[in-house]
Each structure stands twice: as C-alpha cells, then as structure tokens.
Amino acid sequence: MDFDLSSTARAYLAELHAFMDGHVYPAEPVYHAWRQAAGHDNHDLPPVMEDLKAEARRRGLWNLFLPDVGGLSVTDYAPLAEVTGRSHLAPQALNCSAPDTGNMEVLHMFGTPEQRERWLAPLLDGRIRSAFAMTEPEVASSDATNVATSITRDGDDYVVNGRKWWVSGAADPRCAVFVVMGKTAPEGAAHRQQSMILVPRDAPGLEIVRTLAVFGYQDQEGHCELRLTDVRVPAANLIGGEGDGFTIAQARLGPGRVHHCMRALGMAERALELMVDRAVSRVAFGGPLASQGVVQQQIAESRLAIEQARLLVLKTAWLIDNHGARAARTEIAAIKVAAPRAAVQTIDRAIQVHGGAGVGDDFPLAQMYASARAMRIFDGPDEVHLRSLARREIALRS
C-alpha cells in the first residue's frame, strides 16, 4: 500500500496549513465572541465565517472532498480532512463540512439533472446548506431498517409523514433542503423498503420542533427534531428509485467515514499538542507536569493511539481508491470505532492534564470532547460496527 500524496495534494496541503495559521486559528476567538454575544440559541452564521469562506475560495481550497472538483483521491484528501479537524471552523470554511458533503455526494452520484441544478449547484457554491434526516426518536435507528417515516405515492406527488431527530444543520437559516429517508414499501424485502426524497425547508407540514444540545453545547448549525405531517413533494424529488434508499445510504458512508475519522484525528492531534504545552508550562510538586511519569504515560499513550488509528484510516482510504467501498466495508466499520475512540481518549487525557481549565471554555477541549464523544453514536454506534467486525471474523473461520 502506498499512502504517498500526489503533487496536487501536497500543494493543497501546504496551502491549507498556511490558511489555518493565517486565518482560521485567529478567527476562532472572533467567532466565539460573536456567538456568545448573540446567544447560543441564535443559529445565524457569525460574519467572520463568510470572510473565511471567501479567503478559502481565493486560495482554491473549495469543495476538495469531491474528486471531480478537487482532483483528489480519497487517500489524497485524508490528510487535508485531518488538518481541517483541528478547528471546527475549517470544514465549513472550505465547503467540506457534514452533512453537506454527504448530501452533495448523493446528488452527484444519484441525482437527476434537475435535482443537481436546483440543489447541488447552490450547495457546491456555498449559497445554501442542507440536512440529512434519517434517525428517529421512536425507533432504534442504529438499525436503519427500523425507520418508520412513510413516503407514500399519491399521483404525481409523494406524501411524507414521520418524526426525525438529530438532524444536523437544520437550525441554520441557510438550510434549504432535507434529504429524508423513509419507507416506500413497508412490506417489501428488508433492504428494499427505504427510499430517499428531497424535502424543501419551506414545504407545508414540515415543522422544526426543537433544537437539541450536545452535552450542553448548541452548535451554530444546530441539531433538530422535525415533524413531517402530510408533507407533499413532487415525485421528481425522489432520489434514485423506490427502494434504493439503503443502497444510497451505504454509498454515502464510504468516503464520508474516512473524512469524519480523519477530522477526529485532527482534533486528537490538537488536543495532544495542548496537553504537551500544558505539561511543559505548568509547575506542580517542585517541577513541570511533564516530569511526572503519569503525565508522560498519558502523552505517550495518546501518540500511540493516534498513529495506530491514522494508519487504519489511510489503509481504508487506499482500499476505497483501489478496490471500491464494498471491498473496504470491514475497514470502514473498523475506523468508525477506532478513530473516535482514539480521539476521545486523547482529549480526555488532555482535559485531565489541564485540570479545571480543561472543562471550561478557555480551551477548546471541552467542546472537542463533546463532539468526539457524540461521534461514537452518530453514523451508527460503536456496538453496531463491532458486531459487523465480529460477524466478519466468525464467517472467515466457519
């Protein structure tokens, strides 16, 4: 396996590092001060983000996640995703943030020309945002076949009824469309019951019930609960065909998991740097914390965890590039456990070394922990992926 970057990727990576140092990190306190003044229930975009987006576009750092745009393989893009993970401002600044990336990939792969013109073009241009509505409060959504939302054909329309929650991005006023997963054939084969359909935000009957905090944090984009009551949309809004929802969802998750996991490792790298800086600069019991064996062990264990997880993610990216997502399905499940686990452990150690400062807002660690810990649940909880890995191992030896 060869993880060496193409010359194009190396050029992008150098430009991205310069952008992070010169613009993104300095923008973090400006962004947080604006949100604090506006109130965390305000989901408008802080103006500094538009400045970052404009600078990213000027530098050519725009939509790099999509191979047809950036010319990058999944392996090429992985290190860039890791760098963007160091700041929660960076992915959106580059128009490479979830859930838009997954939705854009779906529309790029499965959308009709009309769907691409209406929704994909403005998403690629950064003029609107989108959301993905799959998880439901009344069923165990770790099993996607449980989805209960109905999508019923009625003449030239489909009528959508159901409840969704943890719909990331839905509180942002720029969110113009929802990719909704529901059942068009509830009596069909288990993996042919589901379909995906595009529901505009202003569709009558679509209601945002509430926003949901993650460990007390309200993200700017928000995570929402939705109620869909007799929401009528044109039949042309269906993505693919009836019953294609599960297949489309799986296609959406391959490269997207690599992106998620590398961003998690970017968080972990920054947490490790903060841990080391704190350990070197703080004095206790007659010497710097870095002289304490227990702190040295925390630093060393973090480095091991990050390196091991990164290698597994890069292997997965290489497999997707060379053999397709289906051939990498075992590794795709594995990285969804390994990378968030490494990030959570590293951030937790960094919090411990920071003491009381680690649980406040003077450092980014508390918010990073909330984000990384939630990742062990969204896109399928650890237990689902561990089950898949175990069944694969058992099948190989049966």
Tab-separated table of C-alpha atoms in Angstrom:
chain	number	residue	atom	x	y	z
A	1	MET	CA	0.000	0.000	0.000
A	2	ASP	CA	1.219	3.471	-0.884
A	3	PHE	CA	-0.017	6.432	1.166
A	4	ASP	CA	2.227	8.955	-0.564
A	5	LEU	CA	0.372	12.073	-1.663
A	6	SER	CA	0.090	13.267	-5.225
A	7	SER	CA	1.798	16.527	-6.112
A	8	THR	CA	-1.645	18.149	-6.296
A	9	ALA	CA	-2.497	17.015	-2.766
A	10	ARG	CA	0.856	18.201	-1.412
A	11	ALA	CA	0.247	21.647	-2.890
A	12	TYR	CA	-3.241	21.799	-1.384
A	13	LEU	CA	-1.884	20.651	1.989
A	14	ALA	CA	0.756	23.386	2.097
A	15	GLU	CA	-1.864	25.995	1.164
A	16	LEU	CA	-4.243	24.631	3.794
A	17	HIS	CA	-1.639	24.850	6.576
A	18	ALA	CA	-0.983	28.480	5.629
A	19	PHE	CA	-4.730	29.187	5.626
A	20	MET	CA	-5.181	27.582	9.054
A	21	ASP	CA	-2.286	29.504	10.610
A	22	GLY	CA	-3.048	32.837	8.985
A	23	HIS	CA	-6.829	32.884	9.107
A	24	VAL	CA	-8.668	30.004	10.798
A	25	TYR	CA	-6.989	29.901	14.215
A	26	PRO	CA	-7.092	33.718	14.563
A	27	ALA	CA	-10.799	33.636	13.652
A	28	GLU	CA	-11.733	31.226	16.459
A	29	PRO	CA	-11.952	33.823	19.276
A	30	VAL	CA	-13.795	36.225	16.951
A	31	TYR	CA	-16.321	33.505	16.063
A	32	HIS	CA	-16.882	32.512	19.698
A	33	ALA	CA	-17.191	36.125	20.903
A	34	TRP	CA	-19.875	36.789	18.261
A	35	ARG	CA	-21.837	33.686	19.230
A	36	GLN	CA	-21.582	34.487	22.921
A	37	ALA	CA	-22.883	38.000	22.318
A	38	ALA	CA	-25.670	36.783	20.025
A	39	GLY	CA	-26.681	33.956	22.358
A	40	HIS	CA	-26.187	30.288	21.650
A	41	ASP	CA	-29.847	29.897	20.689
A	42	ASN	CA	-29.084	32.174	17.732
A	43	HIS	CA	-28.119	29.972	14.793
A	44	ASP	CA	-27.132	32.723	12.373
A	45	LEU	CA	-23.666	32.456	10.889
A	46	PRO	CA	-21.036	34.707	12.502
A	47	PRO	CA	-19.820	37.149	9.823
A	48	VAL	CA	-16.194	36.041	10.215
A	49	MET	CA	-17.140	32.715	8.610
A	50	GLU	CA	-18.042	34.444	5.360
A	51	ASP	CA	-14.602	36.070	5.437
A	52	LEU	CA	-13.017	32.637	5.847
A	53	LYS	CA	-15.087	31.173	3.005
A	54	ALA	CA	-14.065	33.996	0.691
A	55	GLU	CA	-10.386	33.513	1.536
A	56	ALA	CA	-10.622	29.737	1.100
A	57	ARG	CA	-12.151	30.201	-2.355
A	58	ARG	CA	-9.461	32.717	-3.273
A	59	ARG	CA	-6.828	30.124	-2.357
A	60	GLY	CA	-8.559	27.359	-4.314
A	61	LEU	CA	-9.430	25.442	-1.124
A	62	TRP	CA	-13.049	24.758	-2.044
A	63	ASN	CA	-15.052	21.521	-2.388
A	64	LEU	CA	-11.864	19.460	-2.233
A	65	PHE	CA	-13.773	16.457	-0.810
A	66	LEU	CA	-15.352	15.782	-4.215
A	67	PRO	CA	-12.870	14.032	-6.544
A	68	ASP	CA	-14.414	15.531	-9.688
A	69	VAL	CA	-13.814	19.030	-8.291
A	70	GLY	CA	-10.515	18.826	-6.427
A	71	GLY	CA	-8.971	16.029	-8.462
A	72	LEU	CA	-8.018	14.219	-5.255
A	73	SER	CA	-8.330	10.546	-4.390
A	74	VAL	CA	-9.758	9.531	-1.013
A	75	THR	CA	-6.182	8.865	0.148
A	76	ASP	CA	-5.098	12.294	-1.076
A	77	TYR	CA	-7.945	14.051	0.704
A	78	ALA	CA	-7.492	12.215	4.026
A	79	PRO	CA	-4.586	14.359	5.368
A	80	LEU	CA	-6.436	17.521	4.374
A	81	ALA	CA	-9.504	16.324	6.273
A	82	GLU	CA	-7.285	15.723	9.303
A	83	VAL	CA	-5.973	19.279	9.199
A	84	THR	CA	-9.496	20.715	8.960
A	85	GLY	CA	-10.467	18.661	12.007
A	86	ARG	CA	-8.154	20.778	14.144
A	87	SER	CA	-10.729	23.593	14.133
A	88	HIS	CA	-14.498	23.290	13.853
A	89	LEU	CA	-14.429	26.403	11.644
A	90	ALA	CA	-12.284	24.890	8.921
A	91	PRO	CA	-14.611	22.317	7.297
A	92	GLN	CA	-17.343	24.877	6.655
A	93	ALA	CA	-14.806	27.469	5.507
A	94	LEU	CA	-13.737	25.021	2.766
A	95	ASN	CA	-17.345	23.955	1.985
A	96	CYS	CA	-16.308	20.487	3.123
A	97	SER	CA	-18.482	20.022	6.216
A	98	ALA	CA	-21.052	17.384	7.042
A	99	PRO	CA	-23.854	16.815	6.327
A	100	ASP	CA	-23.474	18.839	3.134
A	101	THR	CA	-20.585	16.726	1.870
A	102	GLY	CA	-22.585	13.503	2.079
A	103	ASN	CA	-25.646	15.113	0.538
A	104	MET	CA	-23.589	16.584	-2.285
A	105	GLU	CA	-22.050	13.168	-2.945
A	106	VAL	CA	-25.535	11.618	-3.068
A	107	LEU	CA	-26.797	14.230	-5.514
A	108	HIS	CA	-23.616	13.961	-7.576
A	109	MET	CA	-23.906	10.157	-7.818
A	110	PHE	CA	-27.668	9.592	-7.883
A	111	GLY	CA	-29.390	12.918	-8.538
A	112	THR	CA	-31.243	13.736	-11.737
A	113	PRO	CA	-30.062	16.665	-13.858
A	114	GLU	CA	-32.924	18.746	-12.465
A	115	GLN	CA	-32.067	17.836	-8.843
A	116	ARG	CA	-28.438	18.706	-9.432
A	117	GLU	CA	-29.314	22.036	-10.974
A	118	ARG	CA	-31.726	23.030	-8.206
A	119	TRP	CA	-29.843	21.727	-5.158
A	120	LEU	CA	-26.329	20.535	-5.958
A	121	ALA	CA	-25.188	23.677	-7.792
A	122	PRO	CA	-26.029	26.086	-4.918
A	123	LEU	CA	-24.572	23.641	-2.380
A	124	LEU	CA	-21.300	23.474	-4.290
A	125	ASP	CA	-21.328	27.254	-4.475
A	126	GLY	CA	-21.882	27.565	-0.713
A	127	ARG	CA	-25.087	29.598	-1.155
A	128	ILE	CA	-27.291	27.149	0.774
A	129	ARG	CA	-26.880	24.327	3.250
A	130	SER	CA	-28.684	21.002	3.621
A	131	ALA	CA	-29.528	18.365	6.209
A	132	PHE	CA	-29.901	14.576	6.308
A	133	ALA	CA	-32.943	13.220	8.151
A	134	MET	CA	-32.735	9.525	8.982
A	135	THR	CA	-32.642	8.995	12.769
A	136	GLU	CA	-35.993	8.807	14.556
A	137	PRO	CA	-36.919	9.205	18.232
A	138	GLU	CA	-39.420	6.354	18.353
A	139	VAL	CA	-37.306	3.521	16.910
A	140	ALA	CA	-33.802	2.129	17.450
A	141	SER	CA	-32.207	3.889	14.494
A	142	SER	CA	-28.929	2.007	14.839
A	143	ASP	CA	-30.846	-0.493	12.688
A	144	ALA	CA	-31.757	1.602	9.648
A	145	THR	CA	-34.409	-0.912	8.590
A	146	ASN	CA	-36.438	0.284	11.608
A	147	VAL	CA	-37.070	3.699	10.036
A	148	ALA	CA	-40.818	4.303	10.319
A	149	THR	CA	-41.336	7.544	8.376
A	150	SER	CA	-43.670	6.845	5.459
A	151	ILE	CA	-43.197	8.079	1.885
A	152	THR	CA	-46.420	7.311	0.028
A	153	ARG	CA	-47.079	7.837	-3.680
A	154	ASP	CA	-50.145	9.921	-4.463
A	155	GLY	CA	-50.497	10.719	-8.160
A	156	ASP	CA	-47.628	12.956	-9.241
A	157	ASP	CA	-46.538	13.518	-5.630
A	158	TYR	CA	-45.186	11.705	-2.607
A	159	VAL	CA	-46.648	12.378	0.848
A	160	VAL	CA	-44.223	12.174	3.773
A	161	ASN	CA	-45.238	11.544	7.397
A	162	GLY	CA	-42.978	10.918	10.376
A	163	ARG	CA	-40.663	12.286	13.058
A	164	LYS	CA	-36.916	12.738	12.826
A	165	TRP	CA	-34.320	13.962	15.264
A	166	TRP	CA	-30.614	14.738	15.457
A	167	VAL	CA	-30.992	16.364	12.061
A	168	SER	CA	-27.686	18.216	11.959
A	169	GLY	CA	-27.650	21.605	10.258
A	170	ALA	CA	-31.415	22.053	10.362
A	171	ALA	CA	-31.347	25.131	12.625
A	172	ASP	CA	-29.139	27.111	10.255
A	173	PRO	CA	-31.283	29.644	8.361
A	174	ARG	CA	-29.324	28.730	5.200
A	175	CYS	CA	-30.556	25.109	5.345
A	176	ALA	CA	-32.795	24.947	2.288
A	177	VAL	CA	-33.403	21.234	1.762
A	178	PHE	CA	-33.643	17.967	3.693
A	179	VAL	CA	-32.662	14.552	2.373
A	180	VAL	CA	-35.287	12.422	4.129
A	181	MET	CA	-35.107	8.645	4.442
A	182	GLY	CA	-38.383	6.788	4.827
A	183	LYS	CA	-40.304	3.744	3.696
A	184	THR	CA	-41.997	3.481	0.318
A	185	ALA	CA	-42.545	-0.299	0.553
A	186	PRO	CA	-43.059	-1.300	4.218
A	187	GLU	CA	-43.987	-4.854	3.216
A	188	GLY	CA	-41.021	-5.335	0.894
A	189	ALA	CA	-37.668	-7.027	1.487
A	190	ALA	CA	-35.902	-5.522	4.496
A	191	HIS	CA	-33.305	-3.608	2.493
A	192	ARG	CA	-35.666	-2.545	-0.300
A	193	GLN	CA	-38.277	-0.806	1.840
A	194	GLN	CA	-36.473	2.519	2.176
A	195	SER	CA	-36.187	5.462	-0.199
A	196	MET	CA	-34.660	8.944	-0.043
A	197	ILE	CA	-36.515	12.056	-1.051
A	198	LEU	CA	-35.726	15.773	-1.202
A	199	VAL	CA	-37.976	17.917	1.003
A	200	PRO	CA	-37.581	21.705	0.733
A	201	ARG	CA	-37.396	23.523	4.056
A	202	ASP	CA	-40.468	25.601	3.224
A	203	ALA	CA	-42.653	22.593	2.364
A	204	PRO	CA	-46.052	22.873	4.135
A	205	GLY	CA	-46.275	20.393	7.006
A	206	LEU	CA	-42.544	20.366	7.827
A	207	GLU	CA	-42.026	21.637	11.382
A	208	ILE	CA	-38.826	22.110	13.376
A	209	VAL	CA	-39.968	21.034	16.838
A	210	ARG	CA	-36.830	21.954	18.801
A	211	THR	CA	-33.077	22.212	18.703
A	212	LEU	CA	-31.018	19.656	20.625
A	213	ALA	CA	-27.860	20.401	22.616
A	214	VAL	CA	-24.876	18.033	22.589
A	215	PHE	CA	-23.536	17.766	26.153
A	216	GLY	CA	-24.938	21.255	26.721
A	217	TYR	CA	-23.399	22.763	23.568
A	218	GLN	CA	-25.585	24.332	20.894
A	219	ASP	CA	-23.693	24.223	17.614
A	220	GLN	CA	-24.233	27.133	15.233
A	221	GLU	CA	-25.752	24.814	12.628
A	222	GLY	CA	-27.922	23.130	15.245
A	223	HIS	CA	-29.254	19.592	15.642
A	224	CYS	CA	-33.032	19.437	15.435
A	225	GLU	CA	-36.120	17.347	15.891
A	226	LEU	CA	-38.508	17.509	12.927
A	227	ARG	CA	-42.145	16.609	12.480
A	228	LEU	CA	-43.401	15.902	8.949
A	229	THR	CA	-47.186	15.927	8.644
A	230	ASP	CA	-48.673	15.201	5.220
A	231	VAL	CA	-45.703	16.883	3.563
A	232	ARG	CA	-46.377	16.778	-0.178
A	233	VAL	CA	-43.473	16.972	-2.634
A	234	PRO	CA	-43.266	16.202	-6.370
A	235	ALA	CA	-42.456	12.622	-7.333
A	236	ALA	CA	-39.439	14.041	-9.181
A	237	ASN	CA	-37.896	14.743	-5.748
A	238	LEU	CA	-37.242	11.036	-5.171
A	239	ILE	CA	-33.511	10.266	-5.290
A	240	GLY	CA	-32.880	7.193	-7.423
A	241	GLY	CA	-35.787	4.767	-7.491
A	242	GLU	CA	-38.176	3.411	-4.905
A	243	GLY	CA	-36.332	1.021	-2.629
A	244	ASP	CA	-32.868	2.472	-3.368
A	245	GLY	CA	-32.566	4.310	-0.049
A	246	PHE	CA	-30.465	1.734	1.772
A	247	THR	CA	-28.055	1.333	-1.140
A	248	ILE	CA	-27.677	5.110	-1.463
A	249	ALA	CA	-27.078	5.436	2.277
A	250	GLN	CA	-24.288	2.877	2.128
A	251	ALA	CA	-22.663	4.637	-0.835
A	252	ARG	CA	-22.855	7.895	1.113
A	253	LEU	CA	-20.952	6.458	4.065
A	254	GLY	CA	-17.755	5.122	2.427
A	255	PRO	CA	-15.559	8.164	1.736
A	256	GLY	CA	-17.618	10.131	4.268
A	257	ARG	CA	-16.460	7.876	7.087
A	258	VAL	CA	-12.846	8.493	6.089
A	259	HIS	CA	-13.497	12.249	6.215
A	260	HIS	CA	-15.181	12.010	9.643
A	261	CYS	CA	-12.451	9.834	11.092
A	262	MET	CA	-9.569	11.934	9.835
A	263	ARG	CA	-11.209	15.067	11.224
A	264	ALA	CA	-11.497	13.271	14.569
A	265	LEU	CA	-7.784	12.542	14.453
A	266	GLY	CA	-7.144	16.202	13.673
A	267	MET	CA	-8.941	17.046	16.902
A	268	ALA	CA	-6.856	14.461	18.701
A	269	GLU	CA	-3.603	15.911	17.346
A	270	ARG	CA	-4.523	19.382	18.536
A	271	ALA	CA	-5.522	18.014	21.931
A	272	LEU	CA	-2.170	16.248	22.211
A	273	GLU	CA	-0.331	19.461	21.352
A	274	LEU	CA	-2.307	21.332	24.003
A	275	MET	CA	-1.564	18.554	26.502
A	276	VAL	CA	2.171	18.745	25.887
A	277	ASP	CA	2.204	22.561	26.042
A	278	ARG	CA	0.339	22.480	29.350
A	279	ALA	CA	2.563	19.771	30.787
A	280	VAL	CA	5.718	21.701	29.921
A	281	SER	CA	4.468	25.069	31.181
A	282	ARG	CA	2.717	24.140	34.458
A	283	VAL	CA	4.684	23.528	37.630
A	284	ALA	CA	3.478	21.297	40.470
A	285	PHE	CA	5.290	19.480	43.267
A	286	GLY	CA	8.580	21.171	42.507
A	287	GLY	CA	8.755	20.668	38.754
A	288	PRO	CA	6.885	20.813	35.448
A	289	LEU	CA	3.998	18.411	34.977
A	290	ALA	CA	5.975	16.951	32.075
A	291	SER	CA	8.454	15.480	34.564
A	292	GLN	CA	5.726	13.366	36.156
A	293	GLY	CA	5.765	9.764	34.944
A	294	VAL	CA	1.981	9.532	34.853
A	295	VAL	CA	1.768	12.570	32.565
A	296	GLN	CA	4.486	11.203	30.308
A	297	GLN	CA	2.500	7.986	30.008
A	298	GLN	CA	-0.645	9.920	29.035
A	299	ILE	CA	1.292	11.715	26.320
A	300	ALA	CA	2.878	8.508	25.013
A	301	GLU	CA	-0.400	6.550	25.027
A	302	SER	CA	-2.052	9.343	23.074
A	303	ARG	CA	0.634	9.314	20.415
A	304	LEU	CA	0.285	5.535	20.041
A	305	ALA	CA	-3.497	5.722	19.731
A	306	ILE	CA	-3.417	8.471	17.098
A	307	GLU	CA	-0.750	6.788	14.959
A	308	GLN	CA	-2.480	3.413	15.022
A	309	ALA	CA	-5.875	4.875	14.139
A	310	ARG	CA	-4.427	7.037	11.376
A	311	LEU	CA	-2.765	4.074	9.696
A	312	LEU	CA	-6.035	2.146	9.747
A	313	VAL	CA	-7.918	5.074	8.218
A	314	LEU	CA	-5.294	5.516	5.496
A	315	LYS	CA	-5.479	1.797	4.727
A	316	THR	CA	-9.242	2.172	4.369
A	317	ALA	CA	-8.856	5.170	2.065
A	318	TRP	CA	-6.369	3.230	-0.085
A	319	LEU	CA	-8.752	0.261	-0.324
A	320	ILE	CA	-11.626	2.519	-1.402
A	321	ASP	CA	-9.440	4.131	-4.060
A	322	ASN	CA	-8.101	0.859	-5.408
A	323	HIS	CA	-10.901	-1.662	-4.851
A	324	GLY	CA	-14.065	0.300	-4.078
A	325	ALA	CA	-16.060	0.928	-0.921
A	326	ARG	CA	-17.584	-2.544	-0.928
A	327	ALA	CA	-14.154	-4.187	-0.687
A	328	ALA	CA	-13.342	-1.880	2.232
A	329	ARG	CA	-16.588	-2.377	4.152
A	330	THR	CA	-14.875	-4.179	7.058
A	331	GLU	CA	-12.290	-1.422	7.417
A	332	ILE	CA	-14.969	1.279	7.058
A	333	ALA	CA	-16.708	-0.244	10.085
A	334	ALA	CA	-13.411	-0.551	11.969
A	335	ILE	CA	-12.307	3.059	11.572
A	336	LYS	CA	-15.672	4.326	12.819
A	337	VAL	CA	-14.764	2.689	16.146
A	338	ALA	CA	-11.001	3.224	16.212
A	339	ALA	CA	-10.738	6.909	15.280
A	340	PRO	CA	-13.388	8.346	17.641
A	341	ARG	CA	-12.093	6.093	20.410
A	342	ALA	CA	-8.542	7.430	19.925
A	343	ALA	CA	-9.841	10.998	19.825
A	344	VAL	CA	-11.981	10.654	22.945
A	345	GLN	CA	-9.144	9.046	24.902
A	346	THR	CA	-6.626	11.682	23.844
A	347	ILE	CA	-8.936	14.627	24.512
A	348	ASP	CA	-9.857	13.149	27.894
A	349	ARG	CA	-6.188	12.885	28.853
A	350	ALA	CA	-5.607	16.456	27.711
A	351	ILE	CA	-8.516	17.637	29.869
A	352	GLN	CA	-7.030	15.802	32.839
A	353	VAL	CA	-3.637	17.439	32.386
A	354	HIS	CA	-5.298	20.862	32.116
A	355	GLY	CA	-7.202	20.309	35.356
A	356	GLY	CA	-10.061	22.741	35.925
A	357	ALA	CA	-9.124	24.718	32.832
A	358	GLY	CA	-9.853	21.660	30.717
A	359	VAL	CA	-13.579	21.603	31.440
A	360	GLY	CA	-14.165	25.306	30.771
A	361	ASP	CA	-14.250	27.388	27.615
A	362	ASP	CA	-10.796	28.962	27.847
A	363	PHE	CA	-9.504	25.997	25.884
A	364	PRO	CA	-11.311	24.111	23.074
A	365	LEU	CA	-11.010	20.741	24.829
A	366	ALA	CA	-14.474	20.522	26.382
A	367	GLN	CA	-16.229	21.249	23.105
A	368	MET	CA	-13.875	18.900	21.264
A	369	TYR	CA	-14.709	16.158	23.772
A	370	ALA	CA	-18.451	16.679	23.276
A	371	SER	CA	-18.017	16.410	19.505
A	372	ALA	CA	-15.741	13.368	19.587
A	373	ARG	CA	-17.852	11.534	22.162
A	374	ALA	CA	-21.004	12.084	20.108
A	375	MET	CA	-19.204	10.568	17.113
A	376	ARG	CA	-19.257	7.211	18.899
A	377	ILE	CA	-23.032	7.279	18.380
A	378	PHE	CA	-23.843	9.071	15.121
A	379	ASP	CA	-23.414	7.223	11.820
A	380	GLY	CA	-24.047	4.086	13.867
A	381	PRO	CA	-22.939	3.431	17.466
A	382	ASP	CA	-19.727	1.549	18.194
A	383	GLU	CA	-21.656	-1.596	19.054
A	384	VAL	CA	-23.148	-1.875	15.548
A	385	HIS	CA	-19.735	-1.668	13.907
A	386	LEU	CA	-18.170	-4.059	16.416
A	387	ARG	CA	-20.973	-6.505	15.639
A	388	SER	CA	-20.171	-6.241	11.935
A	389	LEU	CA	-16.479	-6.818	12.577
A	390	ALA	CA	-17.137	-9.826	14.788
A	391	ARG	CA	-19.530	-11.421	12.284
A	392	ARG	CA	-16.929	-10.971	9.539
A	393	GLU	CA	-14.238	-12.677	11.618
A	394	ILE	CA	-16.553	-15.532	12.552
A	395	ALA	CA	-17.623	-16.014	8.922
A	396	LEU	CA	-13.995	-16.239	7.782
A	397	ARG	CA	-13.418	-19.172	10.111
A	398	SER	CA	-16.709	-21.011	9.768
